[in-house]
Amino acid sequence: MRRSDVLIVGGGHAGAQTAIALSNAKFSGSVTILTDEPELPYERPPLSKDYLAGTKPFDRLLLRAPAFWQERGITIAGGQRVTQVDPLNKRVSTADRTQFEYGTLVWATGGAPRRLTCSGTELMGVHYVRNRADVDRMIAELPEVRHVVVIGGGYIGLEAASVLIKLGKHVTLLEMLPRILARVAGEDISRFFEAEHRAHGVVVRTNTAVSCIEGENGRVTGVRLADGEHVPAQMVIVGIGIAPAVEPLRNAGAVGSNGVDVDSHCRTSLRDVYAVGDCAAHENAFAGGARVRLESVQNANEQGATAAKAICGQPSPYHALPWFWSDQYDLKLQTIGLSIGHDSTVLRGDPATRSFSVAYLSGDRLLALDSINNARDYVQGRKLIVEKIPVDRAKLSDPAIALKDLAPAKPSSPAPG
Ligand SMILES: Cc1cc2nc3c(=O)[nH]c(=O)nc-3n(C[C@H](O)[C@H](O)[C@H](O)COP(=O)(O)OP(=O)(O)OC[C@H]3O[C@@H](n4cnc5c(N)ncnc54)[C@H](O)[C@@H]3O)c2cc1C
């Protein structure tokens, strides 16, 4: 049986970053990453953006050049799906019954796309977007596809829609709720993106429920809506969120209900077992201390670094300001902070200019900011959020006043003499 001082399960952003941070900290023990994907660790966000568009080849997605892992002495074992964790004997087993022993285990398995529960999801032409293989299958089918239905108006569905419409496909986007991005953004942002997608030719249908997916000879032919209408499609993309991939760890006794619970050092309830990234539910100061799971590269990277510090005996609690981005058409959305618990929003600038921000407030405190083509607000908003500086709503709504000017000036040092 192979043994590693640190065994990392999952070679995505969080797992890779844990290994890199251990190496940077000159961790002297052995480090192994087990991942069920065949690839070396790569960036996931481009999958629904430039990689799907065909403008970024896979080798440019790699988080590190292949030689890096060897040089750093980090072993990466691909095609290994961990199915069982034995926390008493400190070992894991994979689907092919190989066992690996660990000194410390880092669970970094992200999540699996939520599946539609209606009939027809097994048909050829129905896709989920989580890994390279998913997107390669879509790319291979695209030449035969004229009509695409995207189910789910979250970021991944919207990004895919923006790429596919540019590739000349006829795209219909179905959203069950009254507005797209309803779970993650305020109404101004939803309305703005809805208008943008419509202007680019995407048929956006909100308040629209799916009854089933239909097909012929094993291939998808369209989507049947709850009201009986048939929307034709040769490709269906389902983007309705993820479920954290934590079953083996939960079966082993790790506490958690939405993913696996971790403390501020990413430690789970099991001895010498950490969890990082999309699967780790942590108490986040920027969510008022609520236990949340964040699905972002920022969180994956910084939790990986946090776990590495604790493993190296230099613990430093996770206290990172969340940030996130999305690219659609020529629009860059940048989010800083978490809007959880906001009681009002303030629009900064005119959406018609395609450069504006939406501020999320609790009382007079800025909790989060969604900035569209407006990097200046995104950068300057950080201080207001982190330092919990009370803001004046009238000033906040005036884009002519820079956010940095909303923070009180530092007291000037007394004049000499
Ligand atoms: C299409 C797409 C676009 C995105 N765009 C953005 C964006 O623009 N901005 C942003 O901030 N975030 C974005 N995200 C989210 C971001 O990619 C994730 O938050 C990040 O990848 C989380 O890292 P992770 O390591 O926790 O999980 P992952 O990157 O998913 O890595 C988990 C790895 O573990 C493997 N694994 C799972 N179970 C097992 C097991 N039992 N045994 C072995 N291996 C296992 C998985 O196959 C995977 O390789 C996007 C995600 C997707 C899918």
XYZ file of C-alpha atoms and ligand atoms in Angstrom:
470
model
C 0.000 0.000 0.000
C 1.293 3.441 -0.941
C 1.606 6.007 1.827
C 1.773 9.795 1.584
C 2.344 12.278 4.341
C -0.283 14.441 2.662
C -2.822 12.788 0.393
C -4.993 15.202 -1.573
C -8.176 13.855 -3.146
C -9.131 16.012 -6.127
C -6.791 17.757 -8.525
C -8.809 20.886 -9.272
C -8.038 24.428 -8.164
C -8.191 23.697 -4.428
C -6.282 20.415 -4.471
C -3.570 21.751 -6.751
C -3.207 24.926 -4.713
C -2.842 22.934 -1.499
C 0.034 20.989 -3.042
C 1.657 24.132 -4.461
C 1.368 25.957 -1.128
C 2.888 22.984 0.729
C 5.768 22.931 -1.709
C 6.262 26.705 -1.493
C 6.378 26.362 2.303
C 9.136 23.725 1.878
C 6.984 20.996 3.384
C 9.389 18.111 3.708
C 6.954 15.183 3.553
C 5.551 13.351 0.543
C 2.535 14.834 -1.266
C 0.220 12.914 -3.602
C -2.817 14.114 -5.510
C -5.413 11.509 -6.461
C -7.835 12.688 -9.093
C -10.464 10.937 -11.138
C -9.718 13.109 -14.180
C -6.941 12.031 -16.566
C -5.520 15.556 -16.950
C -2.993 17.454 -14.894
C -4.622 20.229 -12.830
C -6.201 22.856 -15.084
C -8.313 25.999 -14.884
C -12.029 25.290 -14.932
C -13.506 28.766 -15.670
C -12.413 28.852 -19.362
C -14.433 25.683 -20.007
C -17.606 27.731 -20.492
C -15.715 30.652 -22.031
C -12.645 30.628 -24.338
C -12.171 26.860 -24.372
C -15.742 26.226 -25.547
C -15.311 29.068 -28.050
C -12.191 27.352 -29.392
C -10.008 30.397 -28.742
C -7.880 28.881 -25.955
C -6.279 25.471 -26.400
C -6.217 23.043 -23.492
C -2.483 23.324 -22.830
C -3.015 26.984 -21.944
C -5.487 25.944 -19.258
C -2.943 23.945 -17.279
C -2.377 25.457 -13.832
C 1.316 24.585 -14.039
C 3.567 23.227 -16.778
C 3.808 19.409 -16.630
C 7.447 19.565 -15.470
C 6.502 21.640 -12.418
C 4.902 18.748 -10.534
C 7.883 16.502 -11.060
C 10.363 19.200 -10.101
C 8.453 19.835 -6.881
C 8.216 16.124 -6.094
C 4.398 16.167 -6.145
C 2.935 12.858 -7.329
C -0.256 13.109 -9.375
C -2.206 9.904 -9.868
C -4.947 10.431 -12.479
C -7.951 8.210 -13.157
C -8.269 7.391 -9.430
C -11.725 7.842 -7.986
C -11.784 7.618 -4.202
C -14.876 5.764 -3.030
C -14.103 5.068 0.635
C -12.347 6.775 3.488
C -11.247 4.884 6.587
C -10.389 7.608 9.114
C -9.390 5.160 11.855
C -6.713 3.425 9.832
C -6.029 6.624 7.852
C -6.469 5.184 4.396
C -8.660 5.651 1.341
C -9.732 3.154 -1.325
C -10.389 3.886 -4.965
C -12.990 2.462 -7.344
C -10.489 -0.207 -8.469
C -9.869 -1.114 -4.806
C -6.384 0.363 -4.610
C -5.619 1.622 -1.139
C -3.599 4.662 -0.168
C -2.480 5.466 3.352
C -2.203 9.044 4.571
C -0.721 11.056 7.375
C -3.046 13.974 6.550
C -5.930 13.835 4.104
C -7.109 16.880 2.150
C -10.526 16.463 0.558
C -10.732 18.728 -2.511
C -13.327 17.106 -4.718
C -15.440 20.102 -5.769
C -18.897 19.118 -6.893
C -20.813 17.254 -9.540
C -23.407 18.982 -11.708
C -26.949 18.696 -10.387
C -28.863 16.367 -12.679
C -32.282 17.062 -14.096
C -34.711 14.521 -12.711
C -37.092 14.439 -15.689
C -37.008 11.806 -18.445
C -34.688 12.100 -21.432
C -31.519 13.218 -19.659
C -29.641 10.126 -20.862
C -30.111 11.077 -24.537
C -27.068 11.869 -26.679
C -26.773 15.609 -27.001
C -27.653 16.393 -23.367
C -24.662 17.983 -21.633
C -23.452 19.169 -18.256
C -20.428 21.477 -17.969
C -17.933 20.587 -15.267
C -14.783 19.185 -16.797
C -12.753 19.057 -19.964
C -14.355 15.827 -21.170
C -17.822 17.409 -20.884
C -16.803 20.319 -23.087
C -14.856 18.186 -25.574
C -18.028 16.171 -26.146
C -19.960 19.364 -26.807
C -17.319 20.708 -29.182
C -17.322 17.433 -31.157
C -21.090 17.622 -31.650
C -21.316 21.324 -32.487
C -20.878 21.057 -36.281
C -24.143 19.055 -36.454
C -26.046 21.403 -34.136
C -28.249 24.328 -35.193
C -30.518 24.733 -32.174
C -29.296 24.700 -28.572
C -31.443 24.846 -25.454
C -29.685 25.952 -22.283
C -31.516 24.998 -19.097
C -30.652 27.293 -16.214
C -29.914 31.014 -16.204
C -26.903 30.965 -13.872
C -23.398 32.051 -14.821
C -22.357 28.851 -16.566
C -25.523 28.663 -18.676
C -25.252 32.313 -19.624
C -21.575 32.035 -20.520
C -22.268 28.992 -22.695
C -25.184 30.815 -24.356
C -22.965 33.807 -25.160
C -20.319 31.578 -26.756
C -22.778 29.487 -28.766
C -24.726 32.422 -30.172
C -21.420 33.873 -31.366
C -20.717 30.543 -33.051
C -23.912 31.049 -35.063
C -26.199 28.676 -33.161
C -29.834 29.404 -32.409
C -29.913 29.521 -28.599
C -32.911 29.369 -26.263
C -32.272 29.817 -22.568
C -34.864 28.500 -20.122
C -35.071 29.773 -16.569
C -37.632 28.513 -14.097
C -37.539 31.645 -11.902
C -38.872 35.089 -12.865
C -35.368 36.326 -13.662
C -31.968 34.954 -14.620
C -29.162 35.047 -11.988
C -31.879 35.301 -9.339
C -29.882 33.315 -6.778
C -26.658 35.266 -7.101
C -27.353 38.828 -8.221
C -29.717 41.748 -7.735
C -32.498 42.629 -10.126
C -30.550 45.353 -11.983
C -27.841 42.849 -12.894
C -30.402 40.229 -13.965
C -32.313 42.671 -16.158
C -29.100 43.972 -17.693
C -27.811 40.528 -18.668
C -31.221 39.452 -19.901
C -31.348 42.481 -22.230
C -27.791 41.847 -23.420
C -28.509 38.224 -24.264
C -31.699 39.187 -26.094
C -29.816 41.880 -28.034
C -27.329 39.225 -29.148
C -30.146 36.976 -30.338
C -30.576 34.549 -27.429
C -34.224 33.694 -26.772
C -34.464 34.118 -22.997
C -37.540 32.565 -21.413
C -38.044 33.107 -17.702
C -40.813 31.565 -15.569
C -40.409 28.523 -17.801
C -40.352 25.007 -16.388
C -39.123 21.924 -18.221
C -41.334 18.859 -18.357
C -38.906 16.458 -20.068
C -36.260 16.102 -22.734
C -37.370 14.365 -25.914
C -35.432 12.420 -28.491
C -35.412 9.953 -31.350
C -33.046 7.049 -31.892
C -31.212 7.911 -28.699
C -30.527 11.527 -29.724
C -32.122 14.628 -28.296
C -34.662 16.416 -30.506
C -35.894 19.046 -28.088
C -37.268 20.057 -24.735
C -40.916 19.726 -23.741
C -42.002 22.574 -21.493
C -44.451 22.274 -18.616
C -47.113 24.070 -20.696
C -46.764 21.437 -23.443
C -44.728 23.447 -25.936
C -41.847 21.667 -27.708
C -38.625 23.647 -28.179
C -36.499 21.938 -30.828
C -32.816 21.327 -30.103
C -29.983 19.088 -31.224
C -28.060 20.042 -28.092
C -29.260 20.672 -24.534
C -26.947 22.151 -21.916
C -27.997 21.809 -18.300
C -26.538 24.341 -15.855
C -28.558 24.098 -12.661
C -25.815 24.119 -10.059
C -23.643 21.524 -8.384
C -23.907 19.090 -5.507
C -20.743 18.868 -3.395
C -18.878 15.589 -3.998
C -18.518 14.485 -0.401
C -20.220 11.121 -0.123
C -17.170 9.018 0.836
C -16.142 11.546 3.465
C -19.642 11.903 4.881
C -19.986 8.119 4.958
C -16.802 8.082 7.015
C -18.486 10.299 9.592
C -17.459 13.830 8.613
C -19.987 16.359 9.863
C -21.854 18.480 7.325
C -25.168 18.929 5.599
C -24.287 21.060 2.594
C -20.833 19.677 1.781
C -18.433 19.050 4.657
C -18.164 21.431 7.592
C -14.719 22.894 8.230
C -13.297 25.245 10.828
C -11.325 28.387 10.058
C -8.252 26.260 9.245
C -10.230 24.000 6.892
C -10.180 21.103 9.369
C -13.155 18.725 9.205
C -14.572 16.895 12.211
C -12.337 13.891 11.361
C -8.843 13.699 12.771
C -6.158 14.879 10.309
C -8.703 15.410 7.551
C -9.097 18.797 5.870
C -11.584 19.918 3.200
C -11.054 22.791 0.794
C -12.769 24.446 -2.169
C -16.309 24.040 -3.479
C -17.075 21.137 -1.125
C -16.071 22.887 2.127
C -18.766 24.624 4.186
C -17.132 27.252 6.365
C -18.214 30.144 8.553
C -17.472 33.220 6.499
C -17.011 36.611 8.144
C -18.236 38.302 4.958
C -21.512 36.396 5.251
C -22.040 37.630 8.809
C -20.464 34.435 10.111
C -22.990 32.181 8.341
C -21.779 28.771 7.204
C -21.490 28.870 3.411
C -19.976 26.934 0.543
C -18.393 29.194 -2.033
C -17.941 28.059 -5.607
C -15.090 30.215 -6.854
C -11.451 30.029 -7.801
C -10.614 32.595 -5.117
C -12.085 30.431 -2.380
C -10.501 27.245 -3.727
C -7.039 28.809 -3.914
C -7.165 30.535 -0.558
C -8.599 27.574 1.304
C -5.874 25.411 -0.225
C -3.298 27.866 1.108
C -5.018 27.918 4.519
C -4.967 24.128 4.835
C -1.310 24.033 3.768
C -0.359 26.528 6.487
C -2.110 24.489 9.151
C -0.475 21.277 7.921
C 2.923 22.973 8.071
C 2.278 23.955 11.686
C 1.842 27.658 10.894
C -1.915 28.018 11.132
C -3.506 31.239 9.991
C -7.308 31.369 9.855
C -9.144 31.777 6.573
C -10.379 35.338 6.334
C -10.314 36.162 2.652
C -12.651 38.630 0.974
C -14.607 36.636 -1.629
C -14.407 37.663 -5.268
C -15.730 36.204 -8.474
C -15.964 37.037 -12.172
C -17.924 36.088 -15.285
C -17.256 36.876 -18.959
C -20.112 37.167 -21.413
C -19.705 38.851 -24.825
C -17.524 41.920 -24.211
C -18.789 42.221 -20.654
C -16.682 41.488 -17.612
C -18.657 41.103 -14.425
C -16.540 41.319 -11.283
C -18.042 40.678 -7.876
C -16.418 41.482 -4.583
C -17.882 40.548 -1.196
C -21.012 38.509 -0.494
C -24.477 40.001 -0.824
C -25.954 37.528 1.710
C -28.049 39.485 4.226
C -28.280 42.739 2.229
C -31.347 44.850 2.828
C -31.009 47.297 -0.071
C -29.171 47.869 -3.323
C -27.827 51.009 -4.939
C -27.288 51.368 -8.663
C -24.088 53.235 -9.556
C -24.100 54.461 -13.126
C -26.295 53.840 -16.114
C -26.585 50.250 -17.386
C -27.146 51.706 -20.887
C -23.461 52.724 -20.888
C -22.541 49.047 -20.281
C -20.246 50.158 -17.452
C -21.848 50.382 -14.028
C -22.023 48.764 -10.583
C -24.643 47.526 -8.183
C -23.881 47.911 -4.482
C -25.441 45.614 -1.873
C -25.867 47.164 1.565
C -26.925 46.234 5.041
C -27.930 49.525 6.646
C -25.140 51.890 5.661
C -22.465 49.164 5.294
C -21.395 47.938 1.878
C -21.478 44.132 1.765
C -20.777 43.467 -1.892
C -20.415 45.025 -5.282
C -21.207 43.698 -8.749
C -19.248 45.741 -11.292
C -19.725 45.440 -15.024
C -16.868 46.701 -17.196
C -15.910 48.809 -14.226
C -12.675 47.566 -12.702
C -12.186 50.846 -10.849
C -15.251 50.315 -8.638
C -14.307 46.683 -8.152
C -10.831 47.627 -6.908
C -11.889 50.610 -4.831
C -14.904 48.901 -3.252
C -12.676 46.440 -1.392
C -11.630 48.874 1.319
C -15.222 49.937 2.033
C -16.259 46.304 2.474
C -13.272 45.073 4.456
C -13.141 48.045 6.791
C -16.941 48.195 7.151
C -16.916 51.908 6.421
C -20.384 53.528 6.625
C -21.336 54.913 3.213
C -23.620 57.710 2.161
C -26.208 56.319 -0.285
C -26.499 59.531 -2.306
C -22.737 59.646 -2.839
C -22.609 55.930 -3.540
C -25.196 56.304 -6.288
C -23.166 59.031 -8.014
C -20.625 57.373 -10.328
C -18.781 60.688 -10.638
C -17.650 60.216 -7.008
C -14.920 57.577 -6.852
C -15.482 54.881 -4.242
C -12.086 55.621 -2.752
C -13.394 59.085 -1.913
C -16.188 57.584 0.189
C -13.671 56.338 2.722
C -12.724 58.924 5.337
C -9.330 60.417 4.613
C -6.556 59.234 6.927
C -5.875 61.889 9.583
C -2.947 63.919 8.362
C 0.144 63.793 10.549
C 0.664 66.879 12.671
C 2.794 69.553 11.108
C 6.370 69.487 12.384
C 7.365 71.999 14.970
C -17.655 25.827 -16.485
C -17.247 26.521 -15.213
C -16.981 27.880 -15.226
C -16.607 28.523 -14.054
N -16.323 29.856 -14.084
C -15.872 30.472 -12.960
C -15.493 31.856 -12.988
O -15.594 32.522 -14.014
N -14.991 32.402 -11.854
C -14.846 31.670 -10.686
O -14.367 32.204 -9.677
N -15.219 30.377 -10.635
C -15.729 29.773 -11.746
N -16.090 28.449 -11.699
C -16.026 27.752 -10.401
C -14.623 27.246 -10.145
O -14.100 26.616 -11.266
C -14.695 26.308 -8.959
O -15.128 27.045 -7.842
C -13.338 25.676 -8.672
O -12.949 24.876 -9.744
C -13.424 24.858 -7.385
O -12.242 24.163 -7.195
P -12.237 22.769 -6.429
O -10.834 22.302 -6.452
O -12.969 22.899 -5.171
O -13.124 21.816 -7.360
P -12.816 21.324 -8.815
O -12.054 22.333 -9.588
O -14.120 20.865 -9.375
O -11.880 20.056 -8.607
C -12.321 18.885 -7.992
C -11.604 17.716 -8.601
O -11.828 16.565 -7.815
C -12.160 15.474 -8.650
N -12.918 14.512 -7.863
C -14.199 14.599 -7.445
N -14.537 13.526 -6.695
C -13.442 12.733 -6.644
C -13.166 11.497 -6.016
N -14.065 10.846 -5.274
N -11.933 10.956 -6.188
C -10.991 11.588 -6.913
N -11.196 12.772 -7.520
C -12.406 13.345 -7.382
C -12.926 16.134 -9.769
O -13.025 15.355 -10.925
C -12.086 17.376 -9.995
O -10.997 17.103 -10.808
C -16.485 27.781 -12.852
C -16.767 26.409 -12.840
C -17.135 25.777 -14.006
C -17.438 24.304 -13.995
